[in-house]
Amino acid sequence: MRARAAVNFPGDLWSQGDDFHAMEWQRAAQLASMHRIALGDALRAIDDGMRAGWARPGTLQATVAPCRPRPVY
């Protein structure tokens, strides 16, 4: 999802993060529906995993990129 967001918004780190989290939310909603659990529980599982240090691909930063005008695509 991060790679797709980078393709969707090249050079715009804030929009990449925003796009990634929109995809993450959609995936959590799909999983919640598939497993018949509340969306909040699915999102909480993601949050709990992040706090517990679950392995994740690549190097992710726990920061937010500044919001700037988008470059022309």
Short mmCIF file of N, CA and C in Angstrom, two decimals:
data_model
loop_
_atom_site.label_atom_id
_atom_site.label_comp_id
_atom_site.label_asym_id
_atom_site.label_seq_id
_atom_site.Cartn_x
_atom_site.Cartn_y
_atom_site.Cartn_z
N MET A 1 0.82 -1.18 0.00
CA MET A 1 0.00 0.00 0.00
C MET A 1 0.87 1.26 0.00
N ARG A 2 1.99 1.20 0.72
CA ARG A 2 2.89 2.37 0.72
C ARG A 2 3.49 2.60 -0.66
N ALA A 3 3.86 1.53 -1.34
CA ALA A 3 4.43 1.66 -2.68
C ALA A 3 3.40 2.24 -3.64
N ARG A 4 2.16 1.79 -3.54
CA ARG A 4 1.10 2.32 -4.40
C ARG A 4 0.85 3.80 -4.11
N ALA A 5 0.87 4.17 -2.84
CA ALA A 5 0.68 5.58 -2.47
C ALA A 5 1.82 6.43 -3.01
N ALA A 6 3.05 5.89 -3.02
CA ALA A 6 4.19 6.64 -3.55
C ALA A 6 4.04 6.86 -5.06
N VAL A 7 3.47 5.87 -5.74
CA VAL A 7 3.23 6.02 -7.18
C VAL A 7 2.10 7.03 -7.42
N ASN A 8 1.07 6.98 -6.59
CA ASN A 8 -0.07 7.89 -6.74
C ASN A 8 0.29 9.35 -6.49
N PHE A 9 1.25 9.58 -5.58
CA PHE A 9 1.62 10.95 -5.19
C PHE A 9 3.14 11.08 -5.13
N PRO A 10 3.82 11.01 -6.28
CA PRO A 10 5.28 11.12 -6.27
C PRO A 10 5.72 12.49 -5.78
N GLY A 11 6.69 12.48 -4.88
CA GLY A 11 7.24 13.74 -4.40
C GLY A 11 6.41 14.46 -3.35
N ASP A 12 5.31 13.87 -2.91
CA ASP A 12 4.42 14.52 -1.94
C ASP A 12 4.21 13.58 -0.75
N LEU A 13 5.12 13.68 0.22
CA LEU A 13 5.10 12.74 1.35
C LEU A 13 3.81 12.80 2.15
N TRP A 14 3.26 14.01 2.35
CA TRP A 14 2.03 14.12 3.14
C TRP A 14 0.89 13.38 2.44
N SER A 15 0.73 13.59 1.14
CA SER A 15 -0.35 12.94 0.40
C SER A 15 -0.12 11.43 0.31
N GLN A 16 1.14 11.01 0.26
CA GLN A 16 1.43 9.57 0.27
C GLN A 16 0.93 8.94 1.57
N GLY A 17 1.21 9.60 2.69
CA GLY A 17 0.75 9.10 3.98
C GLY A 17 -0.76 9.09 4.07
N ASP A 18 -1.38 10.15 3.57
CA ASP A 18 -2.84 10.23 3.59
C ASP A 18 -3.45 9.12 2.74
N ASP A 19 -2.91 8.89 1.55
CA ASP A 19 -3.40 7.85 0.65
C ASP A 19 -3.21 6.47 1.27
N PHE A 20 -2.04 6.25 1.87
CA PHE A 20 -1.78 4.96 2.53
C PHE A 20 -2.82 4.69 3.62
N HIS A 21 -3.08 5.69 4.45
CA HIS A 21 -4.02 5.47 5.55
C HIS A 21 -5.45 5.29 5.06
N ALA A 22 -5.80 5.88 3.94
CA ALA A 22 -7.12 5.62 3.35
C ALA A 22 -7.20 4.16 2.90
N MET A 23 -6.13 3.65 2.28
CA MET A 23 -6.12 2.24 1.87
C MET A 23 -6.11 1.32 3.08
N GLU A 24 -5.39 1.71 4.12
CA GLU A 24 -5.33 0.92 5.35
C GLU A 24 -6.72 0.82 5.98
N TRP A 25 -7.44 1.95 6.02
CA TRP A 25 -8.79 1.96 6.57
C TRP A 25 -9.72 1.05 5.75
N GLN A 26 -9.62 1.13 4.42
CA GLN A 26 -10.45 0.27 3.57
C GLN A 26 -10.15 -1.20 3.82
N ARG A 27 -8.88 -1.54 3.95
CA ARG A 27 -8.50 -2.94 4.21
C ARG A 27 -9.01 -3.39 5.57
N ALA A 28 -8.90 -2.54 6.57
CA ALA A 28 -9.42 -2.87 7.90
C ALA A 28 -10.92 -3.09 7.84
N ALA A 29 -11.64 -2.27 7.06
CA ALA A 29 -13.09 -2.43 6.92
C ALA A 29 -13.42 -3.75 6.23
N GLN A 30 -12.63 -4.13 5.22
CA GLN A 30 -12.84 -5.42 4.54
C GLN A 30 -12.63 -6.58 5.51
N LEU A 31 -11.54 -6.52 6.27
CA LEU A 31 -11.24 -7.60 7.21
C LEU A 31 -12.29 -7.67 8.31
N ALA A 32 -12.73 -6.53 8.80
CA ALA A 32 -13.76 -6.53 9.83
C ALA A 32 -15.04 -7.18 9.32
N SER A 33 -15.41 -6.84 8.10
CA SER A 33 -16.62 -7.43 7.51
C SER A 33 -16.44 -8.93 7.30
N MET A 34 -15.28 -9.32 6.76
CA MET A 34 -15.02 -10.73 6.47
C MET A 34 -15.04 -11.58 7.74
N HIS A 35 -14.51 -11.04 8.83
CA HIS A 35 -14.42 -11.79 10.09
C HIS A 35 -15.55 -11.45 11.06
N ARG A 36 -16.48 -10.63 10.59
CA ARG A 36 -17.65 -10.24 11.38
C ARG A 36 -17.27 -9.68 12.75
N ILE A 37 -16.36 -8.71 12.70
CA ILE A 37 -15.98 -7.99 13.91
C ILE A 37 -16.21 -6.51 13.67
N ALA A 38 -16.22 -5.74 14.71
CA ALA A 38 -16.40 -4.29 14.58
C ALA A 38 -15.16 -3.67 13.94
N LEU A 39 -15.38 -2.65 13.12
CA LEU A 39 -14.27 -1.94 12.49
C LEU A 39 -13.31 -1.41 13.54
N GLY A 40 -13.83 -0.89 14.62
CA GLY A 40 -12.99 -0.39 15.70
C GLY A 40 -12.06 -1.45 16.26
N ASP A 41 -12.54 -2.70 16.33
CA ASP A 41 -11.70 -3.79 16.82
C ASP A 41 -10.57 -4.08 15.84
N ALA A 42 -10.87 -4.03 14.54
CA ALA A 42 -9.83 -4.27 13.53
C ALA A 42 -8.77 -3.16 13.60
N LEU A 43 -9.22 -1.92 13.71
CA LEU A 43 -8.28 -0.81 13.81
C LEU A 43 -7.47 -0.88 15.10
N ARG A 44 -8.12 -1.31 16.16
CA ARG A 44 -7.41 -1.45 17.45
C ARG A 44 -6.33 -2.52 17.35
N ALA A 45 -6.61 -3.60 16.62
CA ALA A 45 -5.61 -4.66 16.44
C ALA A 45 -4.38 -4.11 15.72
N ILE A 46 -4.60 -3.27 14.70
CA ILE A 46 -3.48 -2.65 13.99
C ILE A 46 -2.69 -1.77 14.96
N ASP A 47 -3.38 -0.96 15.74
CA ASP A 47 -2.72 -0.07 16.70
C ASP A 47 -1.96 -0.87 17.75
N ASP A 48 -2.60 -1.91 18.28
CA ASP A 48 -1.93 -2.74 19.29
C ASP A 48 -0.67 -3.38 18.72
N GLY A 49 -0.75 -3.84 17.47
CA GLY A 49 0.41 -4.45 16.83
C GLY A 49 1.56 -3.47 16.66
N MET A 50 1.22 -2.24 16.28
CA MET A 50 2.26 -1.23 16.13
C MET A 50 2.92 -0.94 17.47
N ARG A 51 2.11 -0.84 18.50
CA ARG A 51 2.65 -0.55 19.84
C ARG A 51 3.47 -1.71 20.39
N ALA A 52 3.11 -2.94 19.99
CA ALA A 52 3.82 -4.13 20.46
C ALA A 52 5.10 -4.39 19.66
N GLY A 53 5.31 -3.60 18.60
CA GLY A 53 6.52 -3.76 17.81
C GLY A 53 6.47 -4.89 16.80
N TRP A 54 5.27 -5.24 16.31
CA TRP A 54 5.18 -6.29 15.28
C TRP A 54 6.11 -5.94 14.13
N ALA A 55 6.68 -6.95 13.53
CA ALA A 55 7.57 -6.76 12.38
C ALA A 55 6.81 -6.08 11.25
N ARG A 56 7.49 -5.18 10.55
CA ARG A 56 6.87 -4.51 9.42
C ARG A 56 7.91 -4.35 8.33
N PRO A 57 7.46 -4.33 7.08
CA PRO A 57 8.43 -4.23 5.98
C PRO A 57 9.04 -2.83 5.89
N GLY A 58 10.28 -2.78 5.46
CA GLY A 58 10.92 -1.49 5.24
C GLY A 58 11.18 -0.72 6.51
N THR A 59 11.50 0.51 6.33
CA THR A 59 11.73 1.40 7.46
C THR A 59 10.64 2.45 7.47
N LEU A 60 9.82 2.41 8.47
CA LEU A 60 8.73 3.37 8.60
C LEU A 60 9.08 4.36 9.69
N GLN A 61 8.72 5.59 9.46
CA GLN A 61 8.95 6.62 10.46
C GLN A 61 7.64 6.95 11.14
N ALA A 62 7.69 7.12 12.43
CA ALA A 62 6.49 7.47 13.20
C ALA A 62 6.36 8.99 13.26
N THR A 63 6.38 9.60 12.09
CA THR A 63 6.24 11.04 11.99
C THR A 63 5.24 11.37 10.90
N VAL A 64 4.85 12.61 10.84
CA VAL A 64 3.94 13.07 9.79
C VAL A 64 4.68 14.09 8.95
N ALA A 65 4.65 13.87 7.65
CA ALA A 65 5.30 14.82 6.74
C ALA A 65 4.53 16.13 6.74
N PRO A 66 5.23 17.24 6.58
CA PRO A 66 4.52 18.53 6.53
C PRO A 66 3.61 18.61 5.30
N CYS A 67 2.50 19.27 5.46
CA CYS A 67 1.55 19.46 4.36
C CYS A 67 1.99 20.68 3.56
N ARG A 68 2.31 20.44 2.31
CA ARG A 68 2.78 21.51 1.43
C ARG A 68 1.96 21.46 0.14
N PRO A 69 2.01 22.52 -0.65
CA PRO A 69 1.31 22.46 -1.95
C PRO A 69 1.85 21.29 -2.78
N ARG A 70 0.97 20.62 -3.47
CA ARG A 70 1.39 19.48 -4.27
C ARG A 70 2.18 19.94 -5.49
N PRO A 71 3.20 19.12 -5.84
CA PRO A 71 3.90 19.42 -7.09
C PRO A 71 2.94 19.14 -8.27
N VAL A 72 3.21 19.74 -9.38
CA VAL A 72 2.38 19.52 -10.56
C VAL A 72 2.66 18.13 -11.10
N TYR A 73 1.60 17.35 -11.36
CA TYR A 73 1.77 15.99 -11.88
C TYR A 73 1.63 15.98 -13.37
#
